[in-house]
CSV table of C-alpha atoms and ligand atoms in Angstrom, one decimal:
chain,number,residue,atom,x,y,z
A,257,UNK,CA,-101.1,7.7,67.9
A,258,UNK,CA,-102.1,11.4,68.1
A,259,UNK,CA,-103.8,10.6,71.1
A,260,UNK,CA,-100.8,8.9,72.9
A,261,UNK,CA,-98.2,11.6,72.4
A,262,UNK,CA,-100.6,14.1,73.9
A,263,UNK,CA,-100.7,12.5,77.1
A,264,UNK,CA,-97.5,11.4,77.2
A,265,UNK,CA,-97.0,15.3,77.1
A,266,UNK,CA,-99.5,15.3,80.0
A,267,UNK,CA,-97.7,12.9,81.7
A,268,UNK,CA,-94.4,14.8,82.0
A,269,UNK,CA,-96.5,18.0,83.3
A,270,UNK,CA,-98.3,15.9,85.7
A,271,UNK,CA,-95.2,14.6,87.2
A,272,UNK,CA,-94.0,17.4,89.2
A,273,UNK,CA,-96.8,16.5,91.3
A,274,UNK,CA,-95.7,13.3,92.3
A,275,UNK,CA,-95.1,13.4,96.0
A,276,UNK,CA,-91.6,12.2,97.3
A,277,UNK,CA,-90.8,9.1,98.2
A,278,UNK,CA,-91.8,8.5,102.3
A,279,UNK,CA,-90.8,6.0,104.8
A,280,UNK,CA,-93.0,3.2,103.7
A,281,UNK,CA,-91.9,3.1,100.0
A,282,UNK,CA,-88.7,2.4,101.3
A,283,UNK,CA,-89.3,-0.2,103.2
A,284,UNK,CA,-90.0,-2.6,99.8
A,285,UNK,CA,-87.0,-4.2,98.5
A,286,UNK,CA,-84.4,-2.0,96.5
A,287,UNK,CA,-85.6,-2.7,93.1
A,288,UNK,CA,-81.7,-1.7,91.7
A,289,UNK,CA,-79.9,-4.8,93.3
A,290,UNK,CA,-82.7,-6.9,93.1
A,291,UNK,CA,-81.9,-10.4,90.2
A,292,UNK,CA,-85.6,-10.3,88.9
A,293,UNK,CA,-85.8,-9.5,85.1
A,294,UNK,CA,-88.0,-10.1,82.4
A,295,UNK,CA,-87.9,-13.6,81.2
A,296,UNK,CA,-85.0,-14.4,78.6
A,297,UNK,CA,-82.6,-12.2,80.2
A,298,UNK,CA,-80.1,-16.0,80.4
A,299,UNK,CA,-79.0,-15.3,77.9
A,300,UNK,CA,-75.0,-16.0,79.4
A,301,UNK,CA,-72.6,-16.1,77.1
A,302,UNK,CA,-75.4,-16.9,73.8
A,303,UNK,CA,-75.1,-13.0,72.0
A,304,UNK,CA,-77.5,-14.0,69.7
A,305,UNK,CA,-80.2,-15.0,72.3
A,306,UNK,CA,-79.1,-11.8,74.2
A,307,UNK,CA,-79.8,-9.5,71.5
A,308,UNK,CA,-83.0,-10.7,70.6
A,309,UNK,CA,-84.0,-10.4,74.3
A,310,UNK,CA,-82.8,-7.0,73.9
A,311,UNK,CA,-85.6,-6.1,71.0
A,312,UNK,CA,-88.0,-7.3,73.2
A,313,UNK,CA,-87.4,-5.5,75.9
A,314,UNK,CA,-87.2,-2.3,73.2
A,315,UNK,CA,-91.1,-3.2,73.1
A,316,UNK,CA,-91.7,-3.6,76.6
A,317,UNK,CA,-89.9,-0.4,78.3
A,318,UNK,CA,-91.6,1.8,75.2
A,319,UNK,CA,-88.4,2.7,73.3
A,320,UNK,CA,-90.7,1.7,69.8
A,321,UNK,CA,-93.8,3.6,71.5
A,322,UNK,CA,-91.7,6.7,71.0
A,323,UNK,CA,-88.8,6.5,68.6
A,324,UNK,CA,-91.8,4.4,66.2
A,325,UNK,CA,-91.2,0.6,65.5
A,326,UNK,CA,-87.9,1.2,63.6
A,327,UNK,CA,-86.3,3.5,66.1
A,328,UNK,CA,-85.9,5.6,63.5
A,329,UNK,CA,-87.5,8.4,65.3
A,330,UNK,CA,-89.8,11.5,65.2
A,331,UNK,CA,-91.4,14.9,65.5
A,332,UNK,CA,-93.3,15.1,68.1
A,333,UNK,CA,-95.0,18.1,66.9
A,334,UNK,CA,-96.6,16.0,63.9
A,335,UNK,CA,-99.1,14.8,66.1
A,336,UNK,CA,-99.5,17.6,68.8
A,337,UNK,CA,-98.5,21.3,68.3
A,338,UNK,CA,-97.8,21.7,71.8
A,339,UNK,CA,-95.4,19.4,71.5
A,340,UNK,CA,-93.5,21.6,68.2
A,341,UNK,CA,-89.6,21.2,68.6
A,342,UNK,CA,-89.9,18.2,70.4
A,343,UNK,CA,-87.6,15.4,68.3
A,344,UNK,CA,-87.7,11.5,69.6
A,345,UNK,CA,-84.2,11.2,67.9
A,346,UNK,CA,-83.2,8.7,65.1
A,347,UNK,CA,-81.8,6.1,67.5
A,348,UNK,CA,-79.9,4.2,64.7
A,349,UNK,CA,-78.3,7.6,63.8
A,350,UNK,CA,-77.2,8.2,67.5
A,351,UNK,CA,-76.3,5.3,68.9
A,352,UNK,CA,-72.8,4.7,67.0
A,353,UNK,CA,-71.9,7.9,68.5
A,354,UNK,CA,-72.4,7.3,72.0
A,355,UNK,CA,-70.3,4.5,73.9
A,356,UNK,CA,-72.1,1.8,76.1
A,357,UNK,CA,-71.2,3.6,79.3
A,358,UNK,CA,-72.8,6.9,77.8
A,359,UNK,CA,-76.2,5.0,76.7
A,360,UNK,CA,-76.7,3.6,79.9
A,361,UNK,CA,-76.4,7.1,81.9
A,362,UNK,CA,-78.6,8.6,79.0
A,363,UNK,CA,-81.6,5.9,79.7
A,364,UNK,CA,-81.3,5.6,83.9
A,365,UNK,CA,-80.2,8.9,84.6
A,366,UNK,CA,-81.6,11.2,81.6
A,367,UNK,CA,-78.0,12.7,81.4
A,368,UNK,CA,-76.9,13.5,77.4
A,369,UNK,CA,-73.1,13.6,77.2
A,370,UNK,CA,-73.0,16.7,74.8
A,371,UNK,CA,-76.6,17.8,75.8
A,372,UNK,CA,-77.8,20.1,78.3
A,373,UNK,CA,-81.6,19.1,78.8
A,374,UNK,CA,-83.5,15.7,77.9
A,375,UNK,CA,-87.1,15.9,77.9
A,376,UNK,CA,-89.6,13.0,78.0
A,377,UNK,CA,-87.8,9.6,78.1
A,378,UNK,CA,-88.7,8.1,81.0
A,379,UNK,CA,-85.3,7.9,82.8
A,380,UNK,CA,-87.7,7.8,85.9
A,381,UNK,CA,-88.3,4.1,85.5
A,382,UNK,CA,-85.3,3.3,83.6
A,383,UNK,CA,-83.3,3.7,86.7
A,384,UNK,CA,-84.5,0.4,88.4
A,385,UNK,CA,-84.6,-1.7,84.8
A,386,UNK,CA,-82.0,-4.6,85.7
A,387,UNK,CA,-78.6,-5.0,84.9
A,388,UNK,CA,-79.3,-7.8,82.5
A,389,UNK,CA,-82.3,-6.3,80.5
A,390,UNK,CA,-80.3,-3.2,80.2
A,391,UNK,CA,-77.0,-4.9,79.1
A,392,UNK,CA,-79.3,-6.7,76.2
A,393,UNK,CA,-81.2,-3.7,75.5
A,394,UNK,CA,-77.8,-1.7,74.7
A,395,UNK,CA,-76.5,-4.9,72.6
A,396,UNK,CA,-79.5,-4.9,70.9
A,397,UNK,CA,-79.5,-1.1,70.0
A,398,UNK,CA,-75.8,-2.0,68.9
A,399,UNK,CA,-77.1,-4.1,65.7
A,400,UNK,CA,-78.9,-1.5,64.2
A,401,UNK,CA,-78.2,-0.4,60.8
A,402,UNK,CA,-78.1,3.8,60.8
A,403,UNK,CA,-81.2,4.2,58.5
A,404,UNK,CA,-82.9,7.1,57.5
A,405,UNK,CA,-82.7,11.3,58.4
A,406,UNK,CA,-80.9,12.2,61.1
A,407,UNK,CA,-83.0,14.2,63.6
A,408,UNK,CA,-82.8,17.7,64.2
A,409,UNK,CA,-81.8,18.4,68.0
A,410,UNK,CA,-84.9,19.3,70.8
A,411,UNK,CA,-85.3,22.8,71.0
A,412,UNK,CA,-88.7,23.6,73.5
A,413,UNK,CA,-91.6,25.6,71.8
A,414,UNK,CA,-92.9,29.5,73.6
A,415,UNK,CA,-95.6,27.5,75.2
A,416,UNK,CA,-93.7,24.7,76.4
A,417,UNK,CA,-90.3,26.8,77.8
A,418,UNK,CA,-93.2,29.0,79.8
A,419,UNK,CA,-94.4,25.8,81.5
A,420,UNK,CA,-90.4,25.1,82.1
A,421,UNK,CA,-90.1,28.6,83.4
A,422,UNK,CA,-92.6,27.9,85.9
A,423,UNK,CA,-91.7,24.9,86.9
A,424,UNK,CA,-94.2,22.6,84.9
A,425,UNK,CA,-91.7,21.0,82.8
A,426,UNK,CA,-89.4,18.7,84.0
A,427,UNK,CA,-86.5,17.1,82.3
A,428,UNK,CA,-86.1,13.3,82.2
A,429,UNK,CA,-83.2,13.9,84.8
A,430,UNK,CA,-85.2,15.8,87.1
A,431,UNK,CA,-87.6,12.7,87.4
A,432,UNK,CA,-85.4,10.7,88.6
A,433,UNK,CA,-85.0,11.4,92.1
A,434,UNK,CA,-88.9,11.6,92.1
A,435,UNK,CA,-88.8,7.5,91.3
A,436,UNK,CA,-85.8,6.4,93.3
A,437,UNK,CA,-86.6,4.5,96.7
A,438,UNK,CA,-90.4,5.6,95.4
A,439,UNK,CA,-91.6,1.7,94.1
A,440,UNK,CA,-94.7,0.1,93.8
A,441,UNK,CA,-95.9,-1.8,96.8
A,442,UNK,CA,-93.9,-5.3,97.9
A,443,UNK,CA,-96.7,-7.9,99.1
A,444,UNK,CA,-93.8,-10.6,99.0
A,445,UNK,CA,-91.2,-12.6,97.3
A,446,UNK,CA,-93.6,-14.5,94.5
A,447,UNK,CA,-95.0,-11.4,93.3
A,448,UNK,CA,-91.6,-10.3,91.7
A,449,UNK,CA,-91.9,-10.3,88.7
A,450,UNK,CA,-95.2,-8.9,88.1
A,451,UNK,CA,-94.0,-6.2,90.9
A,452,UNK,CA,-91.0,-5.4,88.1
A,453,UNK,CA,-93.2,-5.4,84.8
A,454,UNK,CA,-95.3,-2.7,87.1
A,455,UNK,CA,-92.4,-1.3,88.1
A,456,UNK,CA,-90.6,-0.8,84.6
A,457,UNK,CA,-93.7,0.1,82.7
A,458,UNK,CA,-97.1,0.9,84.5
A,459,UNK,CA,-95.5,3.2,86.7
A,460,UNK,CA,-93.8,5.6,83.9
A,461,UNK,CA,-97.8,6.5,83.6
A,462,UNK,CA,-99.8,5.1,86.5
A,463,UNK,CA,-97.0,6.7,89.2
A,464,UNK,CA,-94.5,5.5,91.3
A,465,UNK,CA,-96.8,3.5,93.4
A,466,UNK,CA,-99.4,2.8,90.6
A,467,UNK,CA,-102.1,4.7,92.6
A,468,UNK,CA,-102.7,6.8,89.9
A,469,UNK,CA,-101.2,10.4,88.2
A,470,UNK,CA,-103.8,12.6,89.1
A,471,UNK,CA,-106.1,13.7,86.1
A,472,UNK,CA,-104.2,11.5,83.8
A,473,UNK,CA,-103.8,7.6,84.7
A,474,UNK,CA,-105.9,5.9,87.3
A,475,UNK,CA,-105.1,4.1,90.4
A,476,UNK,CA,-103.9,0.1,89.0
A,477,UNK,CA,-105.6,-1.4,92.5
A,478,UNK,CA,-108.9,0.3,92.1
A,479,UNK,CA,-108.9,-0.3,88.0
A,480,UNK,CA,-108.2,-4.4,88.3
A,481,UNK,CA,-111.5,-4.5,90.3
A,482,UNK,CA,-113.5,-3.7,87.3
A,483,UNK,CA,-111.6,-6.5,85.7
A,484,UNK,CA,-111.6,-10.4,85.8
A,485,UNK,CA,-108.5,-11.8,84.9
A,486,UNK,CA,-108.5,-12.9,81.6
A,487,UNK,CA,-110.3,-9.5,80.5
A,488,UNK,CA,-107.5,-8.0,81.9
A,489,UNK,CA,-105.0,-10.5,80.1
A,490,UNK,CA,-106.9,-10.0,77.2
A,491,UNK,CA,-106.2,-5.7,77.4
A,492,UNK,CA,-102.8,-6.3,78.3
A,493,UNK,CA,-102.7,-8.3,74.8
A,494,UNK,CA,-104.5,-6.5,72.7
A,495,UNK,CA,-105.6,-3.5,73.7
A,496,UNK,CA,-109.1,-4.2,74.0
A,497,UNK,CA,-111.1,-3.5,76.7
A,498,UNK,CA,-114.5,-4.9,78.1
A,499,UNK,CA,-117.5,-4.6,75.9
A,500,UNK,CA,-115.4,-2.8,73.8
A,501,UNK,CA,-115.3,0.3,76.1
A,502,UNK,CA,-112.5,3.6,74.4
A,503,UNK,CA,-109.7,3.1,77.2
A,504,UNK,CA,-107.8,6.0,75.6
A,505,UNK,CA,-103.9,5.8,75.4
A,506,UNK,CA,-104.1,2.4,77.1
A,507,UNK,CA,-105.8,0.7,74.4
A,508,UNK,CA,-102.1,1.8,72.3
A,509,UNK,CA,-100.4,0.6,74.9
A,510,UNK,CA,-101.9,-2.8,75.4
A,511,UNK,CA,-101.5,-3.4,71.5
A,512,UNK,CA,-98.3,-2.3,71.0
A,513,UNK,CA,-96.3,-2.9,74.3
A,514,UNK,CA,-97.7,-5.0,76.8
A,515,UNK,CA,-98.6,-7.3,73.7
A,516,UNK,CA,-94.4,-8.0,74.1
A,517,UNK,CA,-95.3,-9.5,77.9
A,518,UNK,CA,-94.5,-13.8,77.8
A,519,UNK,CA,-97.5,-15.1,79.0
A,520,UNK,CA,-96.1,-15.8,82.3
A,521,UNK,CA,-95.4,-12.4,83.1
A,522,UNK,CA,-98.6,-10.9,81.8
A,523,UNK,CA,-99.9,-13.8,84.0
A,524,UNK,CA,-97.6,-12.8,87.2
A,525,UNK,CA,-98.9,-9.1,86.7
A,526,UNK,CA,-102.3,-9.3,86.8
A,527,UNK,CA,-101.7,-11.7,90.0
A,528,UNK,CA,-99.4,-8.9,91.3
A,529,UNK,CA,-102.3,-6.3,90.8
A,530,UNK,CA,-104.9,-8.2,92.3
A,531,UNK,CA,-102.6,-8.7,95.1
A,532,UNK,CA,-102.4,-5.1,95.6
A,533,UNK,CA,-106.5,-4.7,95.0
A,534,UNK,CA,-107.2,-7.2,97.6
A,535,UNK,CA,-104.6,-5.6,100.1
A,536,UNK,CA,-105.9,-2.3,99.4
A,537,UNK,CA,-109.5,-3.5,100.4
A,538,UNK,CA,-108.3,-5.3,103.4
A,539,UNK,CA,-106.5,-2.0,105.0
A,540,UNK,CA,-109.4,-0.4,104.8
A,541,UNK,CA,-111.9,-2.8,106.6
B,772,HEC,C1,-92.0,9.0,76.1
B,772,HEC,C2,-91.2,9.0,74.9
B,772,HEC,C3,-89.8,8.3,74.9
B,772,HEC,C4,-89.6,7.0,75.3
B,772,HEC,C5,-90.5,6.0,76.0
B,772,HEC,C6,-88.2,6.7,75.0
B,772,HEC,N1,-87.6,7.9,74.5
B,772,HEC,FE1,-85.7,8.1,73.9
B,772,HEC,N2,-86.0,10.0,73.5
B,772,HEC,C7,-87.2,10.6,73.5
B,772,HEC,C8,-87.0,12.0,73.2
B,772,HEC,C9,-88.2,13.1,73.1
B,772,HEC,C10,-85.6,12.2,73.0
B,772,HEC,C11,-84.9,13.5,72.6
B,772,HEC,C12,-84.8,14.2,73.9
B,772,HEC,C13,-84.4,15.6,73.8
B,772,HEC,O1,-83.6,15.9,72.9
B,772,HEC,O2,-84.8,16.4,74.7
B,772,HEC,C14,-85.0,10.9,73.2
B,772,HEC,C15,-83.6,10.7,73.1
B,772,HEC,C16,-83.1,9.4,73.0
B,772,HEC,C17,-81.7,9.1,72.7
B,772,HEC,C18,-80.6,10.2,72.4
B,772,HEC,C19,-80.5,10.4,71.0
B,772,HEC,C20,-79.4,11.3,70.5
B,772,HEC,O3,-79.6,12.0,69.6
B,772,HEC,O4,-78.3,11.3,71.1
B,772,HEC,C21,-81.6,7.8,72.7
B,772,HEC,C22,-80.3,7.0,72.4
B,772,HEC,C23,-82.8,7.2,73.1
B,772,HEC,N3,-83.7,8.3,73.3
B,772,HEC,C24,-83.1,5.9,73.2
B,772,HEC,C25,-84.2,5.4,73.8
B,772,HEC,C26,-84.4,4.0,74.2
B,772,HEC,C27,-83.4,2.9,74.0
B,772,HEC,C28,-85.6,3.9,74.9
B,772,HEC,C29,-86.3,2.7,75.6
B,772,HEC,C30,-85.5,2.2,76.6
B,772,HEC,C31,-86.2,5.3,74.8
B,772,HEC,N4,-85.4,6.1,74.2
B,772,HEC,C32,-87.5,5.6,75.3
B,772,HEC,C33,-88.4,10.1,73.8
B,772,HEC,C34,-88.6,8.8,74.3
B,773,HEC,C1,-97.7,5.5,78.5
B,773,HEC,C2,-98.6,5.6,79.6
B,773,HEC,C3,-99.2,4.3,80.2
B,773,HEC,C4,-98.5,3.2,80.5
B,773,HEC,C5,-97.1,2.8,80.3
B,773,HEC,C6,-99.5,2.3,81.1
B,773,HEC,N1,-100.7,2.9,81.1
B,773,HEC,FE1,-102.5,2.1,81.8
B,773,HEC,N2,-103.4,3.9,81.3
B,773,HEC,C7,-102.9,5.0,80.8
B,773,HEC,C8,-103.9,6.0,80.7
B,773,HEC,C9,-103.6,7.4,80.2
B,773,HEC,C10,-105.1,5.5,81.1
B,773,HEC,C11,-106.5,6.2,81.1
B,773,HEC,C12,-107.0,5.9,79.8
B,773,HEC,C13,-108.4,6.6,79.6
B,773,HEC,O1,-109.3,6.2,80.3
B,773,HEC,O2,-108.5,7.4,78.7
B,773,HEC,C14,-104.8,4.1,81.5
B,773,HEC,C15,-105.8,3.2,82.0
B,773,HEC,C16,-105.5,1.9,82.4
B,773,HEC,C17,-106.5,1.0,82.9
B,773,HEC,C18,-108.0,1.3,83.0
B,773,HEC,C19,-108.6,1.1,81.7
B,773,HEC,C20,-110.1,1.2,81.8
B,773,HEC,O3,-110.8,0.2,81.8
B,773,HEC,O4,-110.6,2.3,81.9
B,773,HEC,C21,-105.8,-0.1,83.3
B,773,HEC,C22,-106.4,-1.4,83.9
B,773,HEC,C23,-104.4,0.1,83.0
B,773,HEC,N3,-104.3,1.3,82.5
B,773,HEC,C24,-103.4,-0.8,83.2
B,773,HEC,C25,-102.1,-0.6,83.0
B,773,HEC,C26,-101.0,-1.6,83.3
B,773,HEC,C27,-101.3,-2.9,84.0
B,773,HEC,C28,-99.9,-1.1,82.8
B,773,HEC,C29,-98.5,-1.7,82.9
B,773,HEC,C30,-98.3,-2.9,82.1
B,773,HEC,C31,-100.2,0.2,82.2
B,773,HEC,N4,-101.5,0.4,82.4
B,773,HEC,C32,-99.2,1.0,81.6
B,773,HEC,C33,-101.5,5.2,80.5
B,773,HEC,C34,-100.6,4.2,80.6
């Protein structure tokens, strides 16, 4: 766990280097309208099957990575001192007080009704997360019981507000415009839905066009070569990598979030990535 949070931290400083979006990235389809969604999201008029697709998509988009399995959140700071005064909040504790309307702007846009500044949630990806994941998501977060300590509010360390001083730091909000019309490559109409898991999850870390966040997360297109495909299933299940190779923070994330992938869309992912490996070879023959 230590590990994770410390390049999660990482990640944030990294991503003022992202480069803005550019004419080609726009040219793939506009993510925010599009009807793909993780699997389960029919849930029509059934609230029970609605909400339970809601906790699963708590798993995949990294809300328990964060604010821990119960969502009843945590310091930061426990596991890196760089990150001191950084609170994941109790989610059950905040929720009640913030409508549907107010949750939804929190998680796509990183904007806190009564706070100034949100750090680290990925609001970046959140933003293109579908209408229907999002809707079960929120009526999901709606069933929790308020359990445990409330959490005391973010307040950024010396070291940390220096970085923000200098521009190192951005808050969730700022990220946003970094991500939006900035997607993963669109090879076609049957790689949806392994283009949206990419797009909702490997990109918070791998970038906005999965090639990579320099000196943290590699380049998806160039990584799946060193892969077959079950090897690559079987890392996105369990977090284990070939001949047992240390993969870092991945090996967390396979165990504890891409574990939540159906089969099919772990399936349509990897097919999605070795689209983009093959393209990528191609274009430079
Ligand atoms: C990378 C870590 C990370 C991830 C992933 C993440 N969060 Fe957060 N979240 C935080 C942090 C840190 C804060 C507090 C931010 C601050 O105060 O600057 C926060 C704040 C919140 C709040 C506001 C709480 C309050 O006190 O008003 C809610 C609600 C929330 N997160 C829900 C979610 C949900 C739902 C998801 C998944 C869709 C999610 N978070 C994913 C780190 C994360
Ligand atoms: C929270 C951040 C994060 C997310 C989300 C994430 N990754 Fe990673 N990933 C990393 C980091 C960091 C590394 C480099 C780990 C290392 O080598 O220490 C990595 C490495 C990898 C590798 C190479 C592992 C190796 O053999 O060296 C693959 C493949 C990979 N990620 C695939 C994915 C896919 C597919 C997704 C989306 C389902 C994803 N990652 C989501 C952070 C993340």
């Amino acid at each position: 766990m230590r590990g994770f949070v410390v390049l999660l931290a990482g990640a944030s400083l990294f991503a003022c280097a992202v480069e803005q979006s550019n004419e080609d990235s726009l040219e793939g389809a506009v993510l925010e309208d599009a009807a793909v969604t993780f699997q389960g999201a029919d849930y029509g008029d059934d609230e029970a099957a609605k909400v339970a697709h809601g906790e699963r998509v708590s798993k995949v988009l990294l809300c328990t990575a964060c604010h821990t399995p119960t969502l009843t959140g945590t310091h930061m700071g426990n596991f890196d001192p760089t990150l001191d005064g950084i609170w994941a909040s109790n989610v059950t504790r905040a929720v009640p007080d913030l409508t549907d309307e107010q949750l939804e702007t929190l998680l796509r846009e990183g904007v806190h009704p009564t706070r100034d500044e949100i750090y680290m949630m990925p609001s970046k990806v959140y933003q293109k997360v579908s209408d229907a994941d999002m809707a079960a998501l929120i009526a999901y977060l709606r069933t929790l019981e308020p359990t445990g300590e409330p959490t005391p509010l973010t307040k950024l360390n010396p070291g940390l507000a220096e970085a923000r001083a200098a521009g190192q730091y951005p808050t969730s909000a700022e990220e946003v415009p970094l991500y939006a019309g900035n997607h993963p490559p669109d090879p076609g109409e049957e790689y949806a839905l392994g283009r949206y898991v990419a797009t909702v999850n490997c990109a918070d870390c791998h970038g906005p066009q999965l090639d990579g966040e320099d000196g943290f997360a590699p380049d998806l297109s160039q990584m799946v070569g060193t892969y077959s495909d079950a090897e690559l299933v079987q890392m996105l299940t369990t977090g284990e990598a070939p001949g047992g190779r240390d993969i870092g923070l991945m090996s967390f994330i396979g165990a504890n979030v891409t574990s939540h992938l159906t089969d099919e869309e772990r399936a349509d992912l990897v097919a999605y990535l070795r689209k983009l490996s093959e393209d990528k070879m191609a274009a430079a023959q």
